[in-house]
GROMACS .gro file of C-alpha atoms in nm:
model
  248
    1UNK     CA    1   5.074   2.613   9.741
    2UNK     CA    2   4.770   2.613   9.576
    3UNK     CA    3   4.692   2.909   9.317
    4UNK     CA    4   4.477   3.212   9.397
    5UNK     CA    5   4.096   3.142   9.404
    6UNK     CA    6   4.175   2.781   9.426
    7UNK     CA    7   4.073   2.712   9.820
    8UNK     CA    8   3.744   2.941   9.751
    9UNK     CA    9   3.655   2.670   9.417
   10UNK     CA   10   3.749   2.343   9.664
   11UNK     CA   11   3.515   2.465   9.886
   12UNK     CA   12   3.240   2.565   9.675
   13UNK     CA   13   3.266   2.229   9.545
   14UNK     CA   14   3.243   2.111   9.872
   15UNK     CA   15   2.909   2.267   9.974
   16UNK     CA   16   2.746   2.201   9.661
   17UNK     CA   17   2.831   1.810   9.739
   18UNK     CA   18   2.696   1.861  10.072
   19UNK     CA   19   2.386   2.034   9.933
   20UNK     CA   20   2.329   1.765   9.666
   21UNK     CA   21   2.354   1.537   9.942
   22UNK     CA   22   2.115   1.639  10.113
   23UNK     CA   23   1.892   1.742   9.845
   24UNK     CA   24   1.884   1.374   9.784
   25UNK     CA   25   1.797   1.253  10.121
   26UNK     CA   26   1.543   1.474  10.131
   27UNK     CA   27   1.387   1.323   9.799
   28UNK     CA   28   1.441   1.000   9.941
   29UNK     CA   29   1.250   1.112  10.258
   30UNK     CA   30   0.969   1.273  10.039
   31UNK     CA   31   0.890   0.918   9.815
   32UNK     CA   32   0.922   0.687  10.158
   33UNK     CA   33   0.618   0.932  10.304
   34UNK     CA   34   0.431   0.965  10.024
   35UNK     CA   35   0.423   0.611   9.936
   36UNK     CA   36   0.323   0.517  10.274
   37UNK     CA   37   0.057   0.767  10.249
   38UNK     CA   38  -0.049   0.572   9.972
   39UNK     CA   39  -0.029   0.286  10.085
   40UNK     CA   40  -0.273   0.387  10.408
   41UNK     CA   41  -0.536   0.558  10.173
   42UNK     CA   42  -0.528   0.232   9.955
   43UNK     CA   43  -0.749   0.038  10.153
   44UNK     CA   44  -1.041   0.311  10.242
   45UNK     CA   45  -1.076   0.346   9.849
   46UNK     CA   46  -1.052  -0.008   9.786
   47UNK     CA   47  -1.357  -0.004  10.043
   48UNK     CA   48  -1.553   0.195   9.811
   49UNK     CA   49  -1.457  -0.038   9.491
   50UNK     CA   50  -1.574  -0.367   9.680
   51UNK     CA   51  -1.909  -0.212   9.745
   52UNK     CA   52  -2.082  -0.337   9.472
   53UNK     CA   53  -2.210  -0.704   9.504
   54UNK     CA   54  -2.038  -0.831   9.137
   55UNK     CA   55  -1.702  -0.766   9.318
   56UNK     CA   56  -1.564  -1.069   9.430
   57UNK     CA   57  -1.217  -0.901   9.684
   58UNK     CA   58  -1.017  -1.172   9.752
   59UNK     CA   59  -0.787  -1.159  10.085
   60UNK     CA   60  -0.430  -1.098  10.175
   61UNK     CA   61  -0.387  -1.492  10.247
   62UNK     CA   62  -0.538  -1.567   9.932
   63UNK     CA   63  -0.282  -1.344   9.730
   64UNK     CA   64  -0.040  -1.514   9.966
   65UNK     CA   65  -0.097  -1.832   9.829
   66UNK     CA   66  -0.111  -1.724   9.494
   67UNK     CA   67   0.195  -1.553   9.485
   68UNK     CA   68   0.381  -1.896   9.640
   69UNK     CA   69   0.218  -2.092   9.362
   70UNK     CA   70   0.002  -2.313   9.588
   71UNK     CA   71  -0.361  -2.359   9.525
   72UNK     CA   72  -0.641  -2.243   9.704
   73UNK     CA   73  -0.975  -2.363   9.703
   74UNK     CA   74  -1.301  -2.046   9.698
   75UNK     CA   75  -1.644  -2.015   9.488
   76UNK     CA   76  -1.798  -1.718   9.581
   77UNK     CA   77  -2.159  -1.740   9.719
   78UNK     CA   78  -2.425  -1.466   9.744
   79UNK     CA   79  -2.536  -1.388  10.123
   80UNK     CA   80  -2.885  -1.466  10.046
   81UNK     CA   81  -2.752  -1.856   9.932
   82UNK     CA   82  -2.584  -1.893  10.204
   83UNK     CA   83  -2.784  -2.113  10.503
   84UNK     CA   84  -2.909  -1.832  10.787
   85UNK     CA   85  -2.820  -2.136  11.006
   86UNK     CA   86  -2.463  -2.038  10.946
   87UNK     CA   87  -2.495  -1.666  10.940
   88UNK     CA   88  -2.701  -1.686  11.274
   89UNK     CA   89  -2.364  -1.915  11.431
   90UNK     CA   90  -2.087  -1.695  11.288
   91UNK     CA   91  -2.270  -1.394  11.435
   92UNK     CA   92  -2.254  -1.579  11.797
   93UNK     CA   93  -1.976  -1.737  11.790
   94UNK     CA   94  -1.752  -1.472  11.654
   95UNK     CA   95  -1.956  -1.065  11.728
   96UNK     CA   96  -2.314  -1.125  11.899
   97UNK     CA   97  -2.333  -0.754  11.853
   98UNK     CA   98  -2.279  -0.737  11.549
   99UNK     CA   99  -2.600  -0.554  11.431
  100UNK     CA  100  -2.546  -0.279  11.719
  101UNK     CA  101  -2.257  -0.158  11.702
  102UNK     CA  102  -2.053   0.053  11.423
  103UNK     CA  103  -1.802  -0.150  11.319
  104UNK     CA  104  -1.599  -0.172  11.716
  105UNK     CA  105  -1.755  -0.302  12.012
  106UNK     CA  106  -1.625  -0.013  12.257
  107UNK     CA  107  -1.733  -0.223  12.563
  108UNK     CA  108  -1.550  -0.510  12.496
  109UNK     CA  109  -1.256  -0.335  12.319
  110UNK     CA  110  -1.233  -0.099  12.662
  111UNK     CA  111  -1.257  -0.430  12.883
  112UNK     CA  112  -0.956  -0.585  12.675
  113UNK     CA  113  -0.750  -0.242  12.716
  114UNK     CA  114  -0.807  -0.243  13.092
  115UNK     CA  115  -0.727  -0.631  13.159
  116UNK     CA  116  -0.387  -0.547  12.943
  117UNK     CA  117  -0.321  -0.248  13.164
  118UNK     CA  118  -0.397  -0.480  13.488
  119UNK     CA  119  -0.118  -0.722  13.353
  120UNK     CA  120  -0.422  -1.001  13.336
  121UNK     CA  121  -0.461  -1.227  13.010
  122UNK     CA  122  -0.654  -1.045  12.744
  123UNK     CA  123  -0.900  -1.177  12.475
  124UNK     CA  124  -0.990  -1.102  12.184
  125UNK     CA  125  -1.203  -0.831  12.071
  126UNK     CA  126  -1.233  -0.813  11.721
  127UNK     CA  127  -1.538  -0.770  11.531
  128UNK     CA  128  -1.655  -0.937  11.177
  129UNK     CA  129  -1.624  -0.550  11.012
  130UNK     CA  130  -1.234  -0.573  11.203
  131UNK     CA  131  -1.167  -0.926  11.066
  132UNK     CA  132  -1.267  -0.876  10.751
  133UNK     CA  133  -1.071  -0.528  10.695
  134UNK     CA  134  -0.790  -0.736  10.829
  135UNK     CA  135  -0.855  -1.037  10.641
  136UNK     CA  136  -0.869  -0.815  10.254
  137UNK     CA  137  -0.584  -0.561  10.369
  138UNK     CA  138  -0.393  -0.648  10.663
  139UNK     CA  139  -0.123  -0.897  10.786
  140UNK     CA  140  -0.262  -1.157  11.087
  141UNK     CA  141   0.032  -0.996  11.293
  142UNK     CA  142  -0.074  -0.938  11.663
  143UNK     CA  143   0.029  -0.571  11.687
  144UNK     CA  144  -0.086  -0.225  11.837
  145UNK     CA  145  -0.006  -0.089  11.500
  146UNK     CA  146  -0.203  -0.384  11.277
  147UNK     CA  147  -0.486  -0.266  11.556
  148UNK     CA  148  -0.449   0.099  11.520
  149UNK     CA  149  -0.506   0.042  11.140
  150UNK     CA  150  -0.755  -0.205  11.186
  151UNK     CA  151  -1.000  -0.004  11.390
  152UNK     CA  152  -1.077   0.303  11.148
  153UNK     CA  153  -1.069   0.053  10.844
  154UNK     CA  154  -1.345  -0.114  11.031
  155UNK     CA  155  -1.540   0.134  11.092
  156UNK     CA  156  -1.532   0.286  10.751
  157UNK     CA  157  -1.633   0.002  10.599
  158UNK     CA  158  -1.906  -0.052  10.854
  159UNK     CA  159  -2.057   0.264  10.683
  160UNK     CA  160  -1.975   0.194  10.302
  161UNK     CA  161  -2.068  -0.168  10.271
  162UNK     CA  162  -2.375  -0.203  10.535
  163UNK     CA  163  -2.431  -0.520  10.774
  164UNK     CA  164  -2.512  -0.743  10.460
  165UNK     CA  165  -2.227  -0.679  10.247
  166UNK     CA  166  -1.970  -0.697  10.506
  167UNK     CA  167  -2.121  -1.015  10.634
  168UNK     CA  168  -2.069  -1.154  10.273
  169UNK     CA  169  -1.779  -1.043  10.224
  170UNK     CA  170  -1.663  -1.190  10.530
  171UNK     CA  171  -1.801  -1.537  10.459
  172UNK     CA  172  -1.613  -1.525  10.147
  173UNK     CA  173  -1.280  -1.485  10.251
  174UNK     CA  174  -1.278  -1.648  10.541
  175UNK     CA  175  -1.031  -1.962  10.620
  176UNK     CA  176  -1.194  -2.237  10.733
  177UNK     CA  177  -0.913  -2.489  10.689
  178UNK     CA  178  -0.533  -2.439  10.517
  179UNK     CA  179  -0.616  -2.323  10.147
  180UNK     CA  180  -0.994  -2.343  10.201
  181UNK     CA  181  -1.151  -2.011  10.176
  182UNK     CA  182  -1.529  -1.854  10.187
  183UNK     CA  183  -1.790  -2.083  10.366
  184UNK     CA  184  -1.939  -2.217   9.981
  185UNK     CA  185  -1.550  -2.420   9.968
  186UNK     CA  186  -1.547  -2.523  10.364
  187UNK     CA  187  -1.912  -2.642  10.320
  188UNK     CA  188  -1.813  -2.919  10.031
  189UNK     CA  189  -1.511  -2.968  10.180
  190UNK     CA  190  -1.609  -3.074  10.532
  191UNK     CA  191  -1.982  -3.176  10.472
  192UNK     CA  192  -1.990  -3.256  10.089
  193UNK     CA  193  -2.324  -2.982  10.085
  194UNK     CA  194  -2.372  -2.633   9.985
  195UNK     CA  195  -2.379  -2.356  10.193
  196UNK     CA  196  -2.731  -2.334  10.159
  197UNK     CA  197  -2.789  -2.623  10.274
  198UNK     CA  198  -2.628  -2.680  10.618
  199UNK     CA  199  -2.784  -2.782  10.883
  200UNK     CA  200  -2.795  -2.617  11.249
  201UNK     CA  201  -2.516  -2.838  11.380
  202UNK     CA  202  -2.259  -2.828  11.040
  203UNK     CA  203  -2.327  -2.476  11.068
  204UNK     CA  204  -2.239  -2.410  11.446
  205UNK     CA  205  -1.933  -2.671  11.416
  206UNK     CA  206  -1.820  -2.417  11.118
  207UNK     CA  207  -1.824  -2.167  11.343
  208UNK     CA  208  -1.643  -2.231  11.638
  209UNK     CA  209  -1.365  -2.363  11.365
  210UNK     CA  210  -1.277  -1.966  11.242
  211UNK     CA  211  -1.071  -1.872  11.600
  212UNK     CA  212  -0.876  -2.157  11.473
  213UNK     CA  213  -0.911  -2.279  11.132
  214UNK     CA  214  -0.542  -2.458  11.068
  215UNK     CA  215  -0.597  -2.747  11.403
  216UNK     CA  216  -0.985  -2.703  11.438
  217UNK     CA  217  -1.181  -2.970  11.217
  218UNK     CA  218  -1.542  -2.945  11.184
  219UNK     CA  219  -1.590  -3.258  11.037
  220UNK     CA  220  -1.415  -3.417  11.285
  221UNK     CA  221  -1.454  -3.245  11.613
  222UNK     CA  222  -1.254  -3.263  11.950
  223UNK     CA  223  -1.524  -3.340  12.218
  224UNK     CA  224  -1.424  -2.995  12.396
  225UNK     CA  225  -1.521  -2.859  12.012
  226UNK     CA  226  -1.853  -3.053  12.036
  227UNK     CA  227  -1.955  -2.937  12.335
  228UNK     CA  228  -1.846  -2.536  12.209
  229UNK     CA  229  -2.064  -2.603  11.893
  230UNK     CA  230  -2.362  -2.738  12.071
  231UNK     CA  231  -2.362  -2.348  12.288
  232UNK     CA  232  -2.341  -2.181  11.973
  233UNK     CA  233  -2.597  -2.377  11.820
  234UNK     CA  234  -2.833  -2.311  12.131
  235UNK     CA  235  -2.766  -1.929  12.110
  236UNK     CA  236  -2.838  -1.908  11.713
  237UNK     CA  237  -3.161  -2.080  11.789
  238UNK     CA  238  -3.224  -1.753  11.956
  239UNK     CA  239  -3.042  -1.495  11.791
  240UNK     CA  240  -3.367  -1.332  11.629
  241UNK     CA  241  -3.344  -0.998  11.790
  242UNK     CA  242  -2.973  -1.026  11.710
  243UNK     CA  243  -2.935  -1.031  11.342
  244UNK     CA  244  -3.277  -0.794  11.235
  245UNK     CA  245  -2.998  -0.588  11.070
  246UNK     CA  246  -2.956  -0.890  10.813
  247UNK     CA  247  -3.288  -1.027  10.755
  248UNK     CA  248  -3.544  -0.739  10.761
   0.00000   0.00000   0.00000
């Protein structure tokens, strides 16, 4: 039989186990949500350190590829180098709102939401401000939650970097073919030029290659990718009122 006062110390023990236990879960708890508070503020102030034009961000696939140990191919190229052939393509081809709106097209976001609710095939709806947030901080995962991030992302950096700097930033992290990055690398690559010096129909077949950069060859185009350059081509030979928010 166990002494006096001996059941009241087993149980003590045993409820300061139990507390201890779940003292420690509760730590555990407290360093999973602050991390992944951390971890969601990162980005917004890494918006505010790529403002400046000497910063040179490179993207998540880029880090990718340098943490595999495969090369990748990117020289960095000032927005006002780069051919407004190009920029005027891009902007069709891939957000021919781009100057209007702040950061999300709502109309075409809202159209997407109701086809998906309809059960009919949806498109896509991202922006340049919501590819490039995704492209420096995001995974290309096709998710509701990669979307729910992307969308505030995109519009803060809509307001911190300006038209300009976003479009620059997005040129220059960009994938234009597997380990080619930025449109100064896809230009030599595909066209042996600089980017300043493109002309209207490298430019528009570099454009139409960004939905899909791994089977899409601009130097060597698919007739159906012919024919979808020579539309973008026709609509950045009248994209003036379109991109005032880029050359003022």
């Amino acid at each position: 039989m166990p002494r006096e006062g001996q059941g009241d110390s087993v149980a003590t023990d045993t409820a300061g186990r139990r507390r201890s236990k779940r003292w420690t879960v509760f730590r555990i708890i407290k360093w999973i949500v602050i991390v992944a508070i951390l971890l969601l503020l990162a980005p917004y102030v890494l918006v505010l350190v790529y403002k400046p034009h000497a910063v040179k961000p490179v993207s998540t696939l880029m880090i990718g590829e340098m943490l595999t140990g495969r090369a990748y191919e990117r020289q960095w190229v000032a927005f006002d180098d780069i051919a407004p052939v190009l920029v005027q393509s891009v902007m069709m081809s891939e957000d021919g709102q781009y100057c209007a709106h702040d950061g999300v097209d709502w109309s075409e976001l809202n159209s997407v939401i109701d086809d998906a609710l309809d059960g009919e095939a949806t498109r896509g709806a991202s922006t340049i401000p919501m590819q490039t947030v995704k492209n420096l901080f995001l995974t290309n995962s096709r998710t509701v939650i990669r979307k729910g991030l992307e969308i505030p992302l995109a519009m803060w950096s809509n307001q911190i970097w300006g038209k300009k700097r976003t479009m620059e930033i997005y040129l220059n992290v960009a994938e234009w073919a597997p380990g080619v990055f930025g449109v100064e690398a896809a230009a030599q690559t595909y066209f042996g030029v600089a980017a300043k010096d493109l002309t209207r129909r490298q430019a528009a077949l570099l454009a139409v290659t960004l939905p899909n950069p791994i089977e899409r060859n601009p130097a060597n185009p698919t007739r159906n990718l012919g024919k979808l350059a020579s539309t973008i081509q026709a609509r950045a030979r009248q994209s003036g009122a379109y991109i005032k928010c880029l050359y003022d």
